JSON list of C-alpha atoms in Angstrom, two decimals:
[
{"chain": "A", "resi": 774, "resn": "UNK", "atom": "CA", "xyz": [-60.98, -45.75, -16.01]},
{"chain": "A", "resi": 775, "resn": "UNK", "atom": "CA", "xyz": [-61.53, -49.14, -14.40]},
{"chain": "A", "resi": 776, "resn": "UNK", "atom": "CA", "xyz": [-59.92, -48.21, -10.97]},
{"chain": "A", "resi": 777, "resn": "UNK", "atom": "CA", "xyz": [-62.22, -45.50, -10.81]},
{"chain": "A", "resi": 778, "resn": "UNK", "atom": "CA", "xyz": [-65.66, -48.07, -10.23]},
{"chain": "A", "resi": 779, "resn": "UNK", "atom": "CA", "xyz": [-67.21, -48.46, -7.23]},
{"chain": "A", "resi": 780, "resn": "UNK", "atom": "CA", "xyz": [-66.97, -51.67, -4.35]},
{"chain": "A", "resi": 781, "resn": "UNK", "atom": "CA", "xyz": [-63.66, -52.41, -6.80]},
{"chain": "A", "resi": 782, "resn": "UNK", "atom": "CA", "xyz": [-60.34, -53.01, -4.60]},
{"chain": "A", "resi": 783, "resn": "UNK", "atom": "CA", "xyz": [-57.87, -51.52, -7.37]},
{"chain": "A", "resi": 784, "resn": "UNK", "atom": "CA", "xyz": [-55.74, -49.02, -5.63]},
{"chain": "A", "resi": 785, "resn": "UNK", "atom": "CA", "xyz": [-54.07, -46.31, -8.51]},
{"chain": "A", "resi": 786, "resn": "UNK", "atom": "CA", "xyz": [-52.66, -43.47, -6.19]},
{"chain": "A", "resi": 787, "resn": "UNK", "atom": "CA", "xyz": [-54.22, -40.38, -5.88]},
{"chain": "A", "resi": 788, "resn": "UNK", "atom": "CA", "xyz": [-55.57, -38.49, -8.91]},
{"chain": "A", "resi": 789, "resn": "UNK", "atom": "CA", "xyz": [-57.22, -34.76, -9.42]},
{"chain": "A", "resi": 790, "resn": "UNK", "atom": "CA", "xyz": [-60.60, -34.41, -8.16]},
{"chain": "A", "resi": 791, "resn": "UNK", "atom": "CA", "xyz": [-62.42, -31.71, -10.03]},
{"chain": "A", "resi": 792, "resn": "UNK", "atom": "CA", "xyz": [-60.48, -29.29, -12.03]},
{"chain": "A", "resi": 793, "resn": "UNK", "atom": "CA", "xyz": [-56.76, -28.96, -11.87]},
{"chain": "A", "resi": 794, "resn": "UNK", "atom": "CA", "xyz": [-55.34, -26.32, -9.81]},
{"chain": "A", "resi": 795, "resn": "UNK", "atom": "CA", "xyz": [-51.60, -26.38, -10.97]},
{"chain": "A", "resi": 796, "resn": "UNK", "atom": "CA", "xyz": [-48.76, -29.16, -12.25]},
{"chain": "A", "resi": 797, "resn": "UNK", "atom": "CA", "xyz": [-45.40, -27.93, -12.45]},
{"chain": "A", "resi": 798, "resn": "UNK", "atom": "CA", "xyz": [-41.99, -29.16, -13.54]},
{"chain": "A", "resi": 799, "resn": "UNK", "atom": "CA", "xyz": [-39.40, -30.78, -11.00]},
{"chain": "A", "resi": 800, "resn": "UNK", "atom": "CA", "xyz": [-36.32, -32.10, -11.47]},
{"chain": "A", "resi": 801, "resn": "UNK", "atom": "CA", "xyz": [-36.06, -36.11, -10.76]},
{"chain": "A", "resi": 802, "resn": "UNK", "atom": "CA", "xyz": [-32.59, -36.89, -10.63]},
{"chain": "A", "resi": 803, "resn": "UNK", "atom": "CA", "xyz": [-30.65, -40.25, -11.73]},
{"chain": "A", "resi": 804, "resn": "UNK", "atom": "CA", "xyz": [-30.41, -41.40, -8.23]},
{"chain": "A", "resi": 805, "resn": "UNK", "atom": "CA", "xyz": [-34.58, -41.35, -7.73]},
{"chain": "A", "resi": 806, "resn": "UNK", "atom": "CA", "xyz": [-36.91, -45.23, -7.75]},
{"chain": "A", "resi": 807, "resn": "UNK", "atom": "CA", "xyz": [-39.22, -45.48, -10.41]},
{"chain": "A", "resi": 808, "resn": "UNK", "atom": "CA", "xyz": [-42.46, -42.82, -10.11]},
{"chain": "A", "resi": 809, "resn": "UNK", "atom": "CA", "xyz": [-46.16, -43.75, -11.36]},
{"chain": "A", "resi": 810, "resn": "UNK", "atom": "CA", "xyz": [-48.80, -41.33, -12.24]},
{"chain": "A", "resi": 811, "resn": "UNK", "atom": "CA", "xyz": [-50.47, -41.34, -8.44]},
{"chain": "A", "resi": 812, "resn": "UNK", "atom": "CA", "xyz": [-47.76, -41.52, -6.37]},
{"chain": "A", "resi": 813, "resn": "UNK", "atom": "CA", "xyz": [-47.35, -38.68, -3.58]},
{"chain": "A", "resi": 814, "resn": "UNK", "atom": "CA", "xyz": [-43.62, -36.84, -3.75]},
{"chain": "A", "resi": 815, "resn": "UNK", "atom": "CA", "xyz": [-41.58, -35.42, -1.80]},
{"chain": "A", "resi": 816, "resn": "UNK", "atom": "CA", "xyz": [-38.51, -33.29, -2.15]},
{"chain": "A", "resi": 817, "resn": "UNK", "atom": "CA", "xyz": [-35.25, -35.06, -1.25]},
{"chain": "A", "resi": 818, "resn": "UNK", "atom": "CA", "xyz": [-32.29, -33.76, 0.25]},
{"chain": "A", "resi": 819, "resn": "UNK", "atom": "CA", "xyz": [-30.73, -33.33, -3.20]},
{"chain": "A", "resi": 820, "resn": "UNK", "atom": "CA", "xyz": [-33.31, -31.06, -4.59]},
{"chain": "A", "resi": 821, "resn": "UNK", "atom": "CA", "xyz": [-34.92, -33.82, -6.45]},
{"chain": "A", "resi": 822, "resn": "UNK", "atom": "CA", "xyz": [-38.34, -35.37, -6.35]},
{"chain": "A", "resi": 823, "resn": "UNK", "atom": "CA", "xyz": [-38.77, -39.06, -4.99]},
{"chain": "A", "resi": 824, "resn": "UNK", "atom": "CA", "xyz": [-41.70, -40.98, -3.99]},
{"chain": "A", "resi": 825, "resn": "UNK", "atom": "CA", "xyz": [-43.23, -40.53, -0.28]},
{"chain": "A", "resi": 826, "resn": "UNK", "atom": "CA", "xyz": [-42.98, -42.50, 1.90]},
{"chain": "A", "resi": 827, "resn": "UNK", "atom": "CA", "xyz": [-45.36, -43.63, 4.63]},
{"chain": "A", "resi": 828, "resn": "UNK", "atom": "CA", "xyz": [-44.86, -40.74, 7.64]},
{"chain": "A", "resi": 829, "resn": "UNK", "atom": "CA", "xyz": [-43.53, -38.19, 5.27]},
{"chain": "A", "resi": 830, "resn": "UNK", "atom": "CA", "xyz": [-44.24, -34.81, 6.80]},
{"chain": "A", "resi": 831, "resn": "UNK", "atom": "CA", "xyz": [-43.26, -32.61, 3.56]},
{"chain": "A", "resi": 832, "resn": "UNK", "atom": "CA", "xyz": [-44.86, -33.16, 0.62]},
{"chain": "A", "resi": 833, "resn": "UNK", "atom": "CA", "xyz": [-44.88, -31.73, -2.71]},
{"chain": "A", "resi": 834, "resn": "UNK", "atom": "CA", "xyz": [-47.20, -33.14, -4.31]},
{"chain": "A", "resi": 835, "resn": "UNK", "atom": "CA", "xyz": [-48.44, -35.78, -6.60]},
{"chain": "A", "resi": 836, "resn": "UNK", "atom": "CA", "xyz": [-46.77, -37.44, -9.71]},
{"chain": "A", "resi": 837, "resn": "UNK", "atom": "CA", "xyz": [-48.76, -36.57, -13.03]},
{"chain": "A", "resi": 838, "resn": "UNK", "atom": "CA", "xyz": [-46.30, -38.82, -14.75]},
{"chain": "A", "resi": 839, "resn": "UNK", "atom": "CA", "xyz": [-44.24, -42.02, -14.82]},
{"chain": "A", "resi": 840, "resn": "UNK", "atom": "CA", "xyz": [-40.14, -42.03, -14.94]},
{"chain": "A", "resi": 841, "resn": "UNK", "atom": "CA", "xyz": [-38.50, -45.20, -14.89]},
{"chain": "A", "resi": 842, "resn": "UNK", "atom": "CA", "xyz": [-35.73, -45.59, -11.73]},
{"chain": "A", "resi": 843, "resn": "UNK", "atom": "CA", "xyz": [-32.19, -44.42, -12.52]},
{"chain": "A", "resi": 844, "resn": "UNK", "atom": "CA", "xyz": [-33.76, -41.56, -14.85]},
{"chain": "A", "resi": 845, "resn": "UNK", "atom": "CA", "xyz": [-32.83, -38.34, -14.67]},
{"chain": "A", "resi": 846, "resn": "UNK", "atom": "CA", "xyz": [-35.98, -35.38, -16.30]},
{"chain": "A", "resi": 847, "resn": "UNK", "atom": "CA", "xyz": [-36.01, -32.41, -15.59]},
{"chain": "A", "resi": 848, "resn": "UNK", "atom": "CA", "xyz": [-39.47, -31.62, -16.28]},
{"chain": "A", "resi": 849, "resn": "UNK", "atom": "CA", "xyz": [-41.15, -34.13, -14.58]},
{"chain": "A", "resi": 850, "resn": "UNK", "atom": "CA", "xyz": [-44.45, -32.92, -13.86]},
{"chain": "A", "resi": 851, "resn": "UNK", "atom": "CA", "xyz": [-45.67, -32.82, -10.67]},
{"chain": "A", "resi": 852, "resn": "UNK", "atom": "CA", "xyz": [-49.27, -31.45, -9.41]},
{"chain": "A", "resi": 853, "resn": "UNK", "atom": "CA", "xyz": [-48.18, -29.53, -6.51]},
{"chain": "A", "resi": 854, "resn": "UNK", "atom": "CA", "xyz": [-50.80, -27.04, -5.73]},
{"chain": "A", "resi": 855, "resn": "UNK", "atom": "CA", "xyz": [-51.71, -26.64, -1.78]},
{"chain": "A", "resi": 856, "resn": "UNK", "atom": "CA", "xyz": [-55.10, -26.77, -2.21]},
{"chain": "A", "resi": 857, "resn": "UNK", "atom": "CA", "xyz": [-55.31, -29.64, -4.68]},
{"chain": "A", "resi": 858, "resn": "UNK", "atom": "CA", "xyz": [-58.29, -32.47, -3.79]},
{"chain": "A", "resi": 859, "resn": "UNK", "atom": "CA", "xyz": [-57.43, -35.84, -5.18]},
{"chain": "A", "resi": 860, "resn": "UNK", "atom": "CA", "xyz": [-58.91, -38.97, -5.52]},
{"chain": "A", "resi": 861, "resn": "UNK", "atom": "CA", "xyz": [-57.66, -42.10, -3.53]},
{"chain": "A", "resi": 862, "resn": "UNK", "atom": "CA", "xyz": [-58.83, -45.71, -2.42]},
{"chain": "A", "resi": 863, "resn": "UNK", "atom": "CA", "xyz": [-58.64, -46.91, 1.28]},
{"chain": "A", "resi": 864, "resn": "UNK", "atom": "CA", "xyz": [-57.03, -50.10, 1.68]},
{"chain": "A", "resi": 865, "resn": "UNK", "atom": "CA", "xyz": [-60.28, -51.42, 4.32]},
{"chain": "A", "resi": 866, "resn": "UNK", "atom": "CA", "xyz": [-57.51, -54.41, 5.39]},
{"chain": "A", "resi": 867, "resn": "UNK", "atom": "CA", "xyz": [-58.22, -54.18, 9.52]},
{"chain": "A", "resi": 868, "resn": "UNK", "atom": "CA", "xyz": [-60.49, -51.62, 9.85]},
{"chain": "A", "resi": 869, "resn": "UNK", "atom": "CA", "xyz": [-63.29, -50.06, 7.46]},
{"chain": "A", "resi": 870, "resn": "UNK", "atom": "CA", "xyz": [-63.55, -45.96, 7.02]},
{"chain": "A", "resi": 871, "resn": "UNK", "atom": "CA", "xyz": [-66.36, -44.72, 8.12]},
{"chain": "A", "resi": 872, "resn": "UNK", "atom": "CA", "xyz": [-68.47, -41.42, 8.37]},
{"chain": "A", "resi": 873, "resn": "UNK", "atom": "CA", "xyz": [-66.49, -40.54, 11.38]},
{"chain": "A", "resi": 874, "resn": "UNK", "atom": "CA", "xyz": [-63.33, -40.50, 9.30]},
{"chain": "A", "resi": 875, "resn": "UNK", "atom": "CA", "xyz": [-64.48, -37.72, 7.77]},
{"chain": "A", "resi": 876, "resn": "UNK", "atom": "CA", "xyz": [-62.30, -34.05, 8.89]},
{"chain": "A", "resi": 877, "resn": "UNK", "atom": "CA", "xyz": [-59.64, -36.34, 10.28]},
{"chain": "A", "resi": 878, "resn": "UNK", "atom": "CA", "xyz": [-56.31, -37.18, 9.14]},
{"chain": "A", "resi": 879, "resn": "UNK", "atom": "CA", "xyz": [-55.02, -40.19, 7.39]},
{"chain": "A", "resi": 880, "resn": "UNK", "atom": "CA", "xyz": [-51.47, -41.70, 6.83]},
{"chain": "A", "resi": 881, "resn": "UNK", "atom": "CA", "xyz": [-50.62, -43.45, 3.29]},
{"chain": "A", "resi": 882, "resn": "UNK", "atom": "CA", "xyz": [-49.36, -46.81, 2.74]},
{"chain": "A", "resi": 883, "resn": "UNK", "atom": "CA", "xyz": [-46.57, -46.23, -0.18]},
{"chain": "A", "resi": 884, "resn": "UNK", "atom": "CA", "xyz": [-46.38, -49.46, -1.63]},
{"chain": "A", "resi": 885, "resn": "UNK", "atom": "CA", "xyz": [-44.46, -49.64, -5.43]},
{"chain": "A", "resi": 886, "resn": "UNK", "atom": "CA", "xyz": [-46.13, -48.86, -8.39]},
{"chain": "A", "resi": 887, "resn": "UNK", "atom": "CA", "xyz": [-47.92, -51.41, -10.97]},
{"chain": "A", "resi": 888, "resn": "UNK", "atom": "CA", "xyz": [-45.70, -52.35, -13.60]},
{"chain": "A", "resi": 889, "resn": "UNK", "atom": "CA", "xyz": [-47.72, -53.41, -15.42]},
{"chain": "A", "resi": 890, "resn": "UNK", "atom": "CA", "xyz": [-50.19, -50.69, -15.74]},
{"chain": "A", "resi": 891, "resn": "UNK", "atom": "CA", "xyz": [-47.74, -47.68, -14.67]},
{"chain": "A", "resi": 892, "resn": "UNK", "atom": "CA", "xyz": [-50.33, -46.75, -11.86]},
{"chain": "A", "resi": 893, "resn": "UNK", "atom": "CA", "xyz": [-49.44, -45.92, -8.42]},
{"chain": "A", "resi": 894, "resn": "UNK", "atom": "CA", "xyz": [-50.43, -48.23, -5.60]},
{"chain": "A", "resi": 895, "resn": "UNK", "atom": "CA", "xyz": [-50.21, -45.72, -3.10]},
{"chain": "A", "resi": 896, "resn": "UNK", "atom": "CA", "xyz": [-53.48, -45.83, -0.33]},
{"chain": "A", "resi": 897, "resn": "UNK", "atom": "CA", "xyz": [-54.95, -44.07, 2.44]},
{"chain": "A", "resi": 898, "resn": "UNK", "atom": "CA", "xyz": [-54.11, -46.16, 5.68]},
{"chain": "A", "resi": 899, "resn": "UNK", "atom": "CA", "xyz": [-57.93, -46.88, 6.93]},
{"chain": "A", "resi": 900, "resn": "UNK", "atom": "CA", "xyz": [-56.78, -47.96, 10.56]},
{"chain": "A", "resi": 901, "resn": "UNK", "atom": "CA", "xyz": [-54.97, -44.61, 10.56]},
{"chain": "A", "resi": 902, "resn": "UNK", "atom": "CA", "xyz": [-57.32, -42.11, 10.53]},
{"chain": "A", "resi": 903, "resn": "UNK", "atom": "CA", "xyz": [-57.26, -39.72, 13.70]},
{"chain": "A", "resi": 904, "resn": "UNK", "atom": "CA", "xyz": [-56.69, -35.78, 14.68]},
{"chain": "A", "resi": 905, "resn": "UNK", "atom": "CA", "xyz": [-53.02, -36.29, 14.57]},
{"chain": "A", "resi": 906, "resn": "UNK", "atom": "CA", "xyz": [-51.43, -33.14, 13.12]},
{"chain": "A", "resi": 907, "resn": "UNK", "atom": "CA", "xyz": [-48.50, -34.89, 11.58]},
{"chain": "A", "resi": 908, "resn": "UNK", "atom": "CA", "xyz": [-50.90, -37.75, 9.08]},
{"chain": "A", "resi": 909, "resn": "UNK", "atom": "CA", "xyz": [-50.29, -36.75, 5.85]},
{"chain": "A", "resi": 910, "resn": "UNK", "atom": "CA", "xyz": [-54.05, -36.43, 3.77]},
{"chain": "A", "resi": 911, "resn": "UNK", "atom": "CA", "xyz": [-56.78, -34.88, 5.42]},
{"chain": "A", "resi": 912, "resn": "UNK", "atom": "CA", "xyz": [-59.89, -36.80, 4.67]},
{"chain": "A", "resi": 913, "resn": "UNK", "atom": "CA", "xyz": [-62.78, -34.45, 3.10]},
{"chain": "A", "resi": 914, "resn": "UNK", "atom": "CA", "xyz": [-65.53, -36.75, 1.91]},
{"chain": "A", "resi": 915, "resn": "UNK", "atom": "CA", "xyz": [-66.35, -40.20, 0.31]},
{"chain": "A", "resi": 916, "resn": "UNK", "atom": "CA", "xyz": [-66.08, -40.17, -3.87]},
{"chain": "A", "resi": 917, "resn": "UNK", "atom": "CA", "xyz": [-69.52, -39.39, -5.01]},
{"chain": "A", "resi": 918, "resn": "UNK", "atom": "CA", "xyz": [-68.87, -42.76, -7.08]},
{"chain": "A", "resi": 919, "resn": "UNK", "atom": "CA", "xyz": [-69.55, -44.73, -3.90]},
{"chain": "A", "resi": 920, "resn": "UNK", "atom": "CA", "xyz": [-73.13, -43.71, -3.52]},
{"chain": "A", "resi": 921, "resn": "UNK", "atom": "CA", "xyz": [-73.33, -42.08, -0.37]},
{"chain": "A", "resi": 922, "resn": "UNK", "atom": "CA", "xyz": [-72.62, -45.97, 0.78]},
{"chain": "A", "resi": 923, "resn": "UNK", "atom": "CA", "xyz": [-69.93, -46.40, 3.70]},
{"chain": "A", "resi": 924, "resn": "UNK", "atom": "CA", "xyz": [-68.26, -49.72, 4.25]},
{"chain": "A", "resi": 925, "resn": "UNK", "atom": "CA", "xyz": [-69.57, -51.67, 7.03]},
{"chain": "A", "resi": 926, "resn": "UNK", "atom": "CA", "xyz": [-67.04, -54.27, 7.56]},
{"chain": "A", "resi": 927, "resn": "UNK", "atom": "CA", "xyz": [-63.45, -54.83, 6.55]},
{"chain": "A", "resi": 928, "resn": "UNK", "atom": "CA", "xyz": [-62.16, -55.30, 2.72]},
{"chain": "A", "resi": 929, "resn": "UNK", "atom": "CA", "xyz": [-64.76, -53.07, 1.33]},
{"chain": "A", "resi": 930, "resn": "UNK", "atom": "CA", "xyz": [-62.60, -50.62, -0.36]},
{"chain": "A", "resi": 931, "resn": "UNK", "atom": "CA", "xyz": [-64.01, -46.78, -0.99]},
{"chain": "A", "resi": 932, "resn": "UNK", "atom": "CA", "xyz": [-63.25, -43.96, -2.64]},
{"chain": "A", "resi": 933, "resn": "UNK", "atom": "CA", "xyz": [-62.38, -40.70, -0.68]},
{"chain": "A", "resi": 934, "resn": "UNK", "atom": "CA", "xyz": [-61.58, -37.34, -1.22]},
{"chain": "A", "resi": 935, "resn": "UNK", "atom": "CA", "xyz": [-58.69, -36.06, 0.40]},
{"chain": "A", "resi": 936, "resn": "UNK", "atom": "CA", "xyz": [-56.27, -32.97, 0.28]},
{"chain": "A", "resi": 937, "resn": "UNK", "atom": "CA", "xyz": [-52.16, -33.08, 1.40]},
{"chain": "A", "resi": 938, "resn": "UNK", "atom": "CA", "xyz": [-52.20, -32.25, 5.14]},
{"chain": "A", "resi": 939, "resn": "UNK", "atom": "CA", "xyz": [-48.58, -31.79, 5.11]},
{"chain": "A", "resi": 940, "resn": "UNK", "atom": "CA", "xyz": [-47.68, -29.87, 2.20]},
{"chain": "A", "resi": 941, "resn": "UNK", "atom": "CA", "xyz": [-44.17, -29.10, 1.28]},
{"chain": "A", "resi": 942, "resn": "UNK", "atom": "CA", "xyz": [-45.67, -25.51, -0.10]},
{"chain": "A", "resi": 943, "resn": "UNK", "atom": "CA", "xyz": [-48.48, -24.86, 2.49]},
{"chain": "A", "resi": 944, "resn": "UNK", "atom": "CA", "xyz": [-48.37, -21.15, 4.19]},
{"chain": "A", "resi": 945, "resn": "UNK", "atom": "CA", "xyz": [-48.09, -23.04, 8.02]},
{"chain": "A", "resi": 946, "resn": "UNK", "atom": "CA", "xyz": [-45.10, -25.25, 6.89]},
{"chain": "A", "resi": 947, "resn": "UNK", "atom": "CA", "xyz": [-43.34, -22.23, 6.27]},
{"chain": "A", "resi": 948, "resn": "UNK", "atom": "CA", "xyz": [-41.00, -20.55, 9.08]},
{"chain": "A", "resi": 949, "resn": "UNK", "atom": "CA", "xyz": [-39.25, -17.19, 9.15]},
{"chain": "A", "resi": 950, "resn": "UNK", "atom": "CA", "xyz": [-41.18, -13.85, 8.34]}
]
């Protein structure tokens, strides 16, 4: 996996870190953009599954797959579980993550997928980390890949570790009894 090399700026989504704790099968309708393998999802008004976008508040998980746009599936295979750690690179373009970043949350900068390699290009937003409720990932740790080694200045892209802060399926996103 070439994204997956250290002091590399090669975004591809978010991917499992560890084992796998569940994928399950959602319906992407006709109406839905293309999805790449990486890419967080949410759960449109329709019932179907379409990509995140940055500020989502309610989502489902992360695309194991791609589907080309204007393609309906109805298995398309999502890894949804609450508790689910992925992998994802920081973008580093104004402000370098640091130590500090770490228990905070981060937003995600949803940019489309690779074409040419059917990855996602989804990020964390470095110069978003904070304590901010509503961010989307909560960031756990830096990728063992990295070394233990922070970046110091800007456009030194890491590795992180980071679970959905605002999951679709999370116990305190529910309401009601």
């Amino acid at each position: 996996m070439p994204y997956m090399r250290a002091a590399t700026d090669a975004p591809f989504g978010a991917m499992p870190y560890n084992e796998v704790l569940r994928v399950s099968p959602y319906l992407k309708d006709a109406s839905a953009v293309a999805i790449y393998p990486g890419d967080f999802v949410i759960q449109e008004a329709d019932g179907g599954i379409g990509v995140s976008t940055a500020g989502s508040t309610q989502i489902v998980g992360v695309a194991a797959e791609y589907s080309a746009a204007s393609t309906a599936k109805q298995d398309f295979m999502v890894y949804d579980h609450p508790e689910q750690l992925f992998t994802i690179q920081d973008d580093g373009d104004t402000t370098q993550m640091a130590q500090t970043e770490i228990g905070l949350n981060a937003n995600l900068i949803t940019t489309t997928g690779n074409t040419t390699t059917l990855r996602s290009n989804h990020e964390i937003d470095s110069s978003s980390a904070a304590t901010t409720a509503t961010l989307a990932l909560k960031v756990h740790a830096l990728h063992p890949i990295e070394g233990g080694t922070f970046a110091t200045t800007t456009a030194q892209q890491k590795r992180w570790v980071v679970s959905i802060n605002t999951h679709f399926l999370s116990a305190w996103q529910q309401t009601g009894v």
